[in-house]
DNA sequence: ATTATATAGCGACCGACGGTCGCTTGTCAA
DNA sequence: TTGACAAGCGACCGTCGGTCGCTATATAAT
């Protein structure tokens, strides 16, 4: 990037996403705290102060990354909803979709989740907005299912929060009890049918499994 | 604390817990990052370097606090298990017990959960130990329920992880849909019975509710 | 060809951070 | 009276996130 030119918006965007890639890689490797702006700048082959021409703060890199990724996910979820009328199957597909989010994003998501109350107002708002949009999108599936009589009446906000959070906890655990796909299927089975042995004593219910 | 004396172990312990109280208060208010050792030292009326006579690092304050609190909780859970033979009720009581953990501890717990992979080896180990102990204690309830035929066969590690994590997400949300007690009861109902409307179309199942 | 303008990029700096070290201050036992 | 010892801290370190004003270069206007 020579000095005297004016960057096109495309070039600006490319540079930003390049920075995000580097930053996420470092954060996934060493944690948010221990990843420094100097390090990111070095790997991006620019001076630290140039970094601040693209992102106002270190926090903003994380917020921006999540915004972009969530926009993408929300669009995918809308497509899933449009093509899958059965609420239970739709839920399964939405949750499986979330498994495809790359590892680095999950780390940052986790960090933002824990720290979001203490971010600057602007970042808090931006995160809230995108999170609510995702939340509300999934909520329509739950409420659609209730309207159809497929799901019982529940606190749909609570259900959605539990679902999203459970996905995170599957994916984030350092002590997995099975493959991510298997844990995910089992999780959805629990959400749909519970853990009680209500049908009798046959103790091997085997609900349909989505993954391979 | 005059200068030339030797502190008894009791005095040492008292000082430590005093520091923990102050630190947790500040962390709950401003977040872990934005709480500085200088601030803690000032409020504890000691020089910053004296703080380091009680805790080796800032991280250790958080780890120590969680250790102590978890030891307490685990003991309570053992008492609950000893006195409640019905697995479902036992689970409810354990989860309700968790609601009594003060707010500051939850904040720190959340932070440790997100950051634990990047802590120093020693702290990671200490956290792992206590978390596994809690996890395994609850696991005995699930597996006891399965043995009795009350619960269906499930991935009990997964169930426990989901339960603990769901408690956190109830308690940590910035957008509660009901009181903590109500959300907790509903959560346990979902875990026990699922969200499917399996009994027919009566759409108002009303499982017994534990709270007031 | 020359000048004015705009901007990509950065070096040098700031206050605050977590953490360290050796000195001072005071107590008690010999 | 003195010597051993521990509580406590001031001064310092390297590094952090972040700022600011300068430099270098490409284009537009003259």
Coordinates of C-alpha atoms (C1' of nucleotides) in Angstrom, one line a residue:
Chain A
X1 CA 0.0 0.0 0.0
X2 CA 2.0 3.0 -1.3
X3 CA 1.8 6.2 0.7
X4 CA 0.2 8.9 -1.5
X5 CA -2.7 7.1 -2.9
X6 CA -6.3 7.0 -1.8
X7 CA -7.6 3.5 -0.8
X8 CA -10.9 2.5 -2.5
X9 CA -13.6 1.3 -0.1
X10 CA -12.9 -2.2 -1.3
X11 CA -9.3 -2.0 -0.4
X12 CA -10.2 -0.6 3.0
X13 CA -12.6 -3.5 3.6
X14 CA -10.0 -6.0 2.4
X15 CA -7.5 -4.5 4.8
X16 CA -10.0 -4.6 7.7
X17 CA -10.8 -8.2 7.1
X18 CA -7.2 -9.0 6.8
X19 CA -6.6 -7.4 10.2
X20 CA -9.6 -9.3 11.7
X21 CA -8.2 -12.6 10.5
X22 CA -4.9 -12.0 12.1
X23 CA -6.4 -10.7 15.3
X24 CA -8.8 -13.7 15.6
X25 CA -6.0 -16.1 15.1
X26 CA -3.8 -14.5 17.7
X27 CA -6.7 -14.2 20.2
X28 CA -7.7 -17.9 19.7
X29 CA -4.1 -18.8 20.4
X30 CA -3.3 -16.6 23.4
X31 CA -6.5 -15.1 24.6
X32 CA -7.8 -11.6 24.2
X33 CA -5.8 -10.0 27.0
X34 CA -2.5 -11.4 26.0
X35 CA -2.9 -10.4 22.3
X36 CA -1.5 -7.0 21.8
X37 CA -2.1 -4.4 19.2
X38 CA 1.6 -4.3 18.5
X39 CA 1.6 -8.0 17.7
X40 CA -1.4 -7.6 15.4
X41 CA 0.2 -4.7 13.7
X42 CA 3.5 -6.5 13.2
X43 CA 1.8 -9.5 11.6
X44 CA -0.3 -7.2 9.4
X45 CA 3.0 -5.5 8.4
X46 CA 2.0 -2.0 9.5
X47 CA 2.9 0.3 12.3
X48 CA 0.7 0.1 15.4
X49 CA -0.7 3.5 14.9
X50 CA -1.8 2.6 11.4
X51 CA -3.9 -0.1 12.9
X52 CA -5.9 2.6 14.6
X53 CA -6.9 4.0 11.2
X54 CA -8.9 0.9 10.7
X55 CA -10.2 0.2 14.2
X56 CA -10.7 2.7 16.9
X57 CA -9.9 0.3 19.7
X58 CA -8.8 -3.2 20.3
X59 CA -12.3 -4.0 21.5
X60 CA -13.8 -2.9 18.2
X61 CA -11.9 -5.5 16.3
X62 CA -13.7 -8.2 18.3
X63 CA -17.1 -6.4 18.0
X64 CA -16.7 -5.9 14.3
X65 CA -15.7 -9.5 13.8
X66 CA -18.7 -10.8 15.6
X67 CA -21.0 -8.4 13.8
X68 CA -19.9 -9.6 10.4
X69 CA -20.0 -13.3 11.4
X70 CA -23.5 -13.0 13.0
X71 CA -24.9 -11.2 10.0
X72 CA -23.8 -14.1 7.9
X73 CA -25.2 -16.7 10.4
X74 CA -28.5 -14.9 10.6
X75 CA -28.9 -14.9 6.9
X76 CA -28.2 -18.7 6.8
X77 CA -30.8 -19.2 9.6
X78 CA -33.4 -17.3 7.6
X79 CA -32.7 -19.6 4.7
X80 CA -33.1 -22.6 6.9
X81 CA -36.4 -21.4 8.3
X82 CA -37.7 -20.7 4.8
X83 CA -37.0 -24.2 3.7
X84 CA -37.9 -26.3 6.7
X85 CA -41.5 -26.2 7.9
X86 CA -41.1 -28.8 10.7
X87 CA -40.2 -26.9 13.8
X88 CA -38.2 -29.7 15.4
X89 CA -36.2 -30.3 12.3
X90 CA -35.7 -26.6 11.8
X91 CA -34.2 -26.3 15.2
X92 CA -31.9 -29.1 14.6
X93 CA -30.7 -27.6 11.4
X94 CA -30.2 -24.2 13.0
X95 CA -28.1 -25.7 15.7
X96 CA -26.1 -27.7 13.4
X97 CA -25.4 -24.6 11.3
X98 CA -23.9 -23.0 14.4
X99 CA -21.3 -25.8 14.6
X100 CA -19.8 -24.7 11.4
X101 CA -18.7 -21.4 12.9
X102 CA -14.9 -21.5 13.0
X103 CA -13.2 -22.0 16.3
X104 CA -11.6 -18.5 16.5
X105 CA -15.0 -16.9 16.4
X106 CA -16.3 -18.9 19.2
X107 CA -13.4 -17.9 21.4
X108 CA -14.0 -14.2 20.7
X109 CA -17.8 -14.7 21.2
X110 CA -17.1 -16.3 24.6
X111 CA -14.9 -13.4 25.6
X112 CA -17.4 -10.8 24.5
X113 CA -20.1 -12.7 26.3
X114 CA -18.3 -12.5 29.6
X115 CA -17.0 -9.0 29.1
X116 CA -19.8 -7.3 27.2
X117 CA -21.3 -5.5 30.3
X118 CA -18.0 -3.6 30.7
X119 CA -17.5 -2.5 27.1
X120 CA -18.0 1.0 25.9
X121 CA -21.6 2.0 25.3
X122 CA -21.3 1.9 21.5
X123 CA -19.9 -1.6 21.5
X124 CA -22.5 -2.8 24.0
X125 CA -25.2 -1.5 21.8
X126 CA -23.8 -3.0 18.6
X127 CA -23.5 -6.4 20.2
X128 CA -26.9 -6.2 21.8
X129 CA -28.5 -5.3 18.4
X130 CA -27.0 -8.3 16.6
X131 CA -27.6 -10.7 19.4
X132 CA -31.2 -9.7 19.7
X133 CA -31.6 -10.1 16.0
X134 CA -30.3 -13.7 16.2
X135 CA -32.3 -14.4 19.3
X136 CA -35.5 -13.2 17.8
X137 CA -35.0 -15.1 14.6
X138 CA -34.8 -18.3 16.5
X139 CA -37.6 -17.3 18.7
X140 CA -40.0 -17.3 15.7
X141 CA -39.3 -21.0 15.2
X142 CA -40.2 -21.8 18.9
X143 CA -43.3 -19.7 18.7
X144 CA -44.3 -21.1 15.4
X145 CA -44.0 -24.5 16.9
X146 CA -46.2 -23.5 19.8
X147 CA -48.8 -22.1 17.4
X148 CA -48.8 -25.4 15.5
X149 CA -49.2 -27.3 18.8
X150 CA -45.9 -29.1 18.2
X151 CA -44.3 -27.5 21.2
X152 CA -45.9 -26.9 24.5
X153 CA -46.3 -23.4 25.8
X154 CA -43.1 -22.2 27.3
X155 CA -41.1 -19.0 28.0
X156 CA -39.8 -18.8 24.5
X157 CA -37.2 -16.2 25.3
X158 CA -35.8 -18.5 28.0
X159 CA -35.8 -21.5 25.6
X160 CA -33.9 -19.6 23.0
X161 CA -31.4 -18.4 25.5
X162 CA -30.9 -21.9 26.8
X163 CA -30.5 -23.3 23.3
X164 CA -27.9 -20.8 22.2
X165 CA -26.0 -21.0 25.4
X166 CA -26.0 -24.8 25.3
X167 CA -24.5 -24.7 21.8
X168 CA -21.7 -22.6 23.2
X169 CA -21.1 -24.9 26.1
X170 CA -20.9 -27.9 23.8
X171 CA -18.5 -26.3 21.6
X172 CA -16.4 -24.6 24.3
X173 CA -15.9 -27.5 26.7
X174 CA -12.4 -28.7 27.4
X175 CA -13.8 -32.1 28.3
X176 CA -16.0 -33.3 25.5
X177 CA -17.9 -36.5 26.2
X178 CA -18.5 -37.3 22.5
X179 CA -18.1 -35.7 19.1
X180 CA -19.6 -32.2 18.6
X181 CA -22.3 -33.6 16.4
X182 CA -23.3 -36.4 18.8
X183 CA -23.4 -34.0 21.7
X184 CA -25.4 -31.6 19.7
X185 CA -28.0 -34.2 18.7
X186 CA -28.3 -35.4 22.3
X187 CA -28.7 -31.8 23.5
X188 CA -31.6 -31.3 21.1
X189 CA -33.1 -34.5 22.1
X190 CA -33.0 -33.4 25.7
X191 CA -34.5 -30.0 24.9
X192 CA -37.3 -31.7 22.9
X193 CA -38.1 -34.6 25.1
X194 CA -36.4 -34.1 28.4
X195 CA -34.4 -36.6 30.5
X196 CA -37.3 -38.2 32.3
X197 CA -38.2 -41.8 31.5
X198 CA -41.8 -41.0 30.9
X199 CA -42.8 -43.6 28.4
X200 CA -42.3 -46.5 30.8
X201 CA -39.2 -48.5 31.7
X202 CA -37.8 -49.2 28.3
X203 CA -34.8 -47.0 28.9
X204 CA -33.5 -46.8 25.3
X205 CA -35.8 -44.3 23.6
X206 CA -33.5 -43.5 20.5
X207 CA -35.0 -40.4 19.0
X208 CA -34.1 -39.8 15.4
X209 CA -30.6 -38.5 15.0
X210 CA -29.7 -35.8 12.5
X211 CA -25.9 -36.2 11.9
X212 CA -24.2 -38.9 9.9
Chain B
X1 CA -1.7 -4.3 61.4
X2 CA 1.4 -2.9 63.1
X3 CA 4.7 -3.5 61.4
X4 CA 6.9 -5.6 63.6
X5 CA 4.5 -8.4 64.5
X6 CA 4.0 -11.8 63.1
X7 CA 0.6 -12.5 61.7
X8 CA -1.2 -15.6 62.9
X9 CA -2.6 -17.9 60.2
X10 CA -6.0 -16.7 61.2
X11 CA -5.1 -13.1 60.7
X12 CA -3.5 -14.0 57.4
X13 CA -6.7 -15.7 56.3
X14 CA -8.9 -12.8 57.5
X15 CA -6.7 -10.4 55.5
X16 CA -7.0 -12.6 52.4
X17 CA -10.8 -12.8 52.6
X18 CA -11.0 -9.1 53.2
X19 CA -9.0 -8.5 50.0
X20 CA -11.2 -11.0 48.1
X21 CA -14.3 -9.1 49.2
X22 CA -13.0 -5.8 48.0
X23 CA -11.7 -7.3 44.8
X24 CA -14.9 -9.1 43.9
X25 CA -16.9 -5.9 44.6
X26 CA -14.7 -3.9 42.3
X27 CA -14.7 -6.6 39.6
X28 CA -18.5 -6.9 39.7
X29 CA -18.7 -3.2 39.3
X30 CA -16.1 -2.5 36.6
X31 CA -15.1 -5.8 35.2
X32 CA -11.9 -7.8 35.7
X33 CA -9.8 -6.0 33.2
X34 CA -10.7 -2.5 34.5
X35 CA -10.1 -3.4 38.1
X36 CA -6.5 -2.6 39.0
X37 CA -4.3 -4.0 41.8
X38 CA -3.7 -0.4 42.8
X39 CA -7.4 0.2 43.4
X40 CA -7.7 -3.0 45.4
X41 CA -4.7 -2.1 47.5
X42 CA -6.0 1.4 48.1
X43 CA -9.4 0.2 49.4
X44 CA -7.7 -2.5 51.5
X45 CA -5.6 0.3 52.9
X46 CA -2.2 -1.2 52.0
X47 CA 0.5 -0.5 49.5
X48 CA 0.2 -2.3 46.2
X49 CA 3.3 -4.4 46.9
X50 CA 1.8 -5.6 50.2
X51 CA -1.0 -7.0 48.2
X52 CA 1.4 -9.3 46.5
X53 CA 2.3 -10.8 49.9
X54 CA -1.2 -12.3 50.0
X55 CA -1.7 -13.2 46.3
X56 CA 0.9 -13.9 43.8
X57 CA -1.0 -12.4 40.9
X58 CA -4.3 -10.7 40.1
X59 CA -5.6 -13.8 38.5
X60 CA -5.0 -15.7 41.7
X61 CA -7.4 -13.5 43.6
X62 CA -10.2 -14.7 41.2
X63 CA -9.1 -18.3 41.3
X64 CA -8.8 -18.3 45.1
X65 CA -12.3 -16.7 45.5
X66 CA -13.9 -19.3 43.2
X67 CA -12.1 -22.2 45.0
X68 CA -13.4 -21.1 48.4
X69 CA -16.9 -20.5 47.1
X70 CA -17.1 -23.8 45.3
X71 CA -15.9 -25.7 48.3
X72 CA -18.8 -24.2 50.2
X73 CA -21.3 -25.0 47.4
X74 CA -20.1 -28.6 47.0
X75 CA -20.5 -29.2 50.7
X76 CA -24.1 -27.8 50.5
X77 CA -24.8 -30.0 47.5
X78 CA -23.6 -33.1 49.3
X79 CA -26.0 -32.3 52.1
X80 CA -28.8 -31.9 49.6
X81 CA -28.0 -35.2 48.0
X82 CA -27.9 -37.0 51.4
X83 CA -31.4 -35.7 52.3
X84 CA -33.3 -35.9 49.1
X85 CA -33.7 -39.4 47.6
X86 CA -35.9 -38.3 44.6
X87 CA -33.6 -37.5 41.7
X88 CA -35.8 -34.9 40.1
X89 CA -36.4 -33.0 43.4
X90 CA -32.7 -33.3 44.2
X91 CA -31.8 -31.7 41.0
X92 CA -34.2 -28.9 41.6
X93 CA -32.8 -28.3 45.1
X94 CA -29.2 -28.3 43.8
X95 CA -30.1 -25.8 41.1
X96 CA -32.0 -23.6 43.5
X97 CA -29.0 -23.7 45.8
X98 CA -26.9 -22.2 43.0
X99 CA -29.2 -19.2 42.8
X100 CA -28.0 -18.2 46.3
X101 CA -24.5 -17.5 45.1
X102 CA -23.9 -13.8 45.4
X103 CA -23.8 -11.8 42.2
X104 CA -20.1 -10.9 42.4
X105 CA -19.1 -14.5 42.4
X106 CA -21.1 -15.2 39.3
X107 CA -19.4 -12.4 37.5
X108 CA -16.0 -13.7 38.3
X109 CA -17.1 -17.2 37.5
X110 CA -18.2 -16.0 34.1
X111 CA -14.9 -14.3 33.5
X112 CA -12.8 -17.3 34.6
X113 CA -15.0 -19.5 32.4
X114 CA -14.1 -17.4 29.3
X115 CA -10.5 -16.9 30.2
X116 CA -9.5 -20.1 31.9
X117 CA -7.7 -21.6 28.9
X118 CA -5.2 -18.8 29.0
X119 CA -4.4 -18.7 32.6
X120 CA -1.2 -20.0 34.0
X121 CA -0.9 -23.7 34.3
X122 CA -1.3 -23.7 38.1
X123 CA -4.5 -21.7 38.1
X124 CA -5.9 -23.8 35.2
X125 CA -5.3 -26.9 37.3
X126 CA -6.8 -25.5 40.4
X127 CA -10.0 -24.4 38.6
X128 CA -10.2 -27.7 36.7
X129 CA -10.0 -29.7 40.0
X130 CA -12.7 -27.8 41.7
X131 CA -15.0 -27.7 38.7
X132 CA -14.7 -31.4 38.1
X133 CA -15.5 -32.1 41.7
X134 CA -18.7 -30.1 41.4
X135 CA -19.5 -31.6 38.1
X136 CA -19.0 -35.2 39.3
X137 CA -21.0 -34.5 42.4
X138 CA -24.0 -33.5 40.3
X139 CA -23.3 -36.4 37.9
X140 CA -24.0 -38.9 40.7
X141 CA -27.5 -37.6 40.9
X142 CA -28.1 -38.0 37.2
X143 CA -26.6 -41.5 37.2
X144 CA -28.5 -42.4 40.3
X145 CA -31.7 -41.4 38.5
X146 CA -30.8 -43.5 35.5
X147 CA -30.1 -46.5 37.7
X148 CA -33.5 -46.1 39.4
X149 CA -35.1 -45.9 36.0
X150 CA -36.4 -42.4 36.7
X151 CA -34.2 -40.8 34.0
X152 CA -33.6 -42.3 30.6
X153 CA -30.1 -43.2 29.6
X154 CA -28.2 -40.1 28.5
X155 CA -24.7 -38.8 28.2
X156 CA -24.6 -37.8 31.8
X157 CA -21.5 -35.6 31.5
X158 CA -23.3 -33.7 28.8
X159 CA -26.4 -33.3 30.9
X160 CA -24.5 -32.0 33.8
X161 CA -22.6 -29.5 31.7
X162 CA -25.8 -28.3 30.1
X163 CA -27.5 -27.9 33.5
X164 CA -24.6 -26.0 35.1
X165 CA -24.3 -23.8 32.1
X166 CA -28.0 -23.1 31.9
X167 CA -27.9 -21.9 35.5
X168 CA -25.2 -19.5 34.6
X169 CA -27.1 -18.2 31.5
X170 CA -30.3 -17.7 33.5
X171 CA -28.5 -15.7 36.1
X172 CA -26.2 -13.8 33.8
X173 CA -28.7 -12.6 31.2
X174 CA -29.2 -8.9 30.8
X175 CA -32.7 -9.6 29.4
X176 CA -34.5 -11.7 31.9
X177 CA -37.9 -12.9 30.8
X178 CA -39.1 -13.6 34.4
X179 CA -37.8 -13.8 37.9
X180 CA -34.8 -15.9 38.5
X181 CA -36.8 -18.5 40.4
X182 CA -39.4 -18.8 37.7
X183 CA -36.8 -19.1 34.9
X184 CA -35.1 -21.7 37.0
X185 CA -38.2 -23.8 37.5
X186 CA -39.0 -23.6 33.8
X187 CA -35.5 -24.5 32.9
X188 CA -35.7 -27.7 35.0
X189 CA -39.1 -28.5 33.6
X190 CA -37.5 -28.3 30.1
X191 CA -34.6 -30.5 31.1
X192 CA -36.9 -33.0 32.7
X193 CA -39.7 -33.1 30.2
X194 CA -38.6 -31.3 27.0
X195 CA -40.5 -28.7 25.0
X196 CA -42.4 -31.1 22.8
X197 CA -46.1 -31.4 23.3
X198 CA -46.1 -35.1 23.5
X199 CA -49.1 -35.9 25.7
X200 CA -51.6 -34.6 23.2
X201 CA -52.9 -31.1 22.4
X202 CA -53.7 -29.9 25.8
X203 CA -50.9 -27.3 25.6
X204 CA -50.8 -26.4 29.4
X205 CA -48.9 -29.2 31.1
X206 CA -48.1 -27.4 34.4
X207 CA -45.4 -29.4 36.0
X208 CA -45.0 -28.9 39.7
X209 CA -43.2 -25.8 40.6
X210 CA -40.7 -25.6 43.3
X211 CA -40.4 -21.9 44.2
X212 CA -42.9 -19.8 46.1
Chain C
dA1 C1' 6.8 22.2 -14.6
dT2 C1' 5.2 23.8 -10.3
dT3 C1' 2.5 24.1 -6.6
dA4 C1' -1.4 22.9 -3.4
dT5 C1' -4.0 19.4 -1.5
dA6 C1' -5.1 15.2 0.4
dT7 C1' -4.0 10.9 2.7
dA8 C1' -1.4 6.4 3.9
dG9 C1' 1.6 5.4 7.3
dC10 C1' 4.5 5.8 11.3
dG11 C1' 7.9 7.2 15.2
dA12 C1' 7.8 9.0 19.5
dC13 C1' 5.3 9.7 23.2
dC14 C1' 1.6 9.3 27.2
dG15 C1' -0.5 7.5 31.5
dA16 C1' -1.6 3.3 33.6
dC17 C1' -1.1 -1.4 34.1
dG18 C1' 0.7 -5.9 36.6
dG19 C1' 4.5 -7.2 38.9
dT20 C1' 9.4 -7.0 41.5
dC21 C1' 13.0 -5.7 44.7
dG22 C1' 15.4 -4.0 48.4
dC23 C1' 14.9 -0.9 52.1
dT24 C1' 12.6 0.8 56.3
dT25 C1' 10.2 0.1 60.4
dG26 C1' 8.9 -2.0 64.2
dT27 C1' 8.5 -6.4 67.6
dC28 C1' 10.2 -9.8 70.3
dA29 C1' 13.6 -13.1 72.1
dA30 C1' 18.2 -13.8 73.6
Chain D
dT1 C1' 21.3 -3.9 74.1
dT2 C1' 21.2 -6.3 70.2
dG3 C1' 20.2 -9.3 66.4
dA4 C1' 16.9 -11.9 63.8
dC5 C1' 12.8 -11.5 61.4
dA6 C1' 8.7 -10.1 59.3
dA7 C1' 5.2 -6.4 57.8
dG8 C1' 4.9 -3.1 54.7
dC9 C1' 6.0 0.0 51.1
dG10 C1' 8.4 3.5 47.6
dA11 C1' 10.5 3.4 43.5
dC12 C1' 11.2 1.2 39.6
dC13 C1' 10.6 -2.1 35.3
dG14 C1' 8.8 -3.6 30.8
dT15 C1' 4.6 -3.5 28.3
dC16 C1' 0.1 -2.2 27.4
dG17 C1' -3.8 0.5 24.7
dG18 C1' -4.1 4.7 22.7
dT19 C1' -2.7 9.6 20.6
dC20 C1' -0.6 13.1 17.9
dG21 C1' 1.8 15.4 14.5
dC22 C1' 5.2 14.7 11.1
dT23 C1' 6.7 12.6 6.5
dA24 C1' 6.3 10.8 2.2
dT25 C1' 3.9 10.3 -1.9
dA26 C1' 0.3 10.5 -5.5
dT27 C1' -2.9 13.3 -7.7
dA28 C1' -5.4 17.9 -9.3
dA29 C1' -5.0 22.5 -10.4
dT30 C1' -2.4 26.2 -12.2

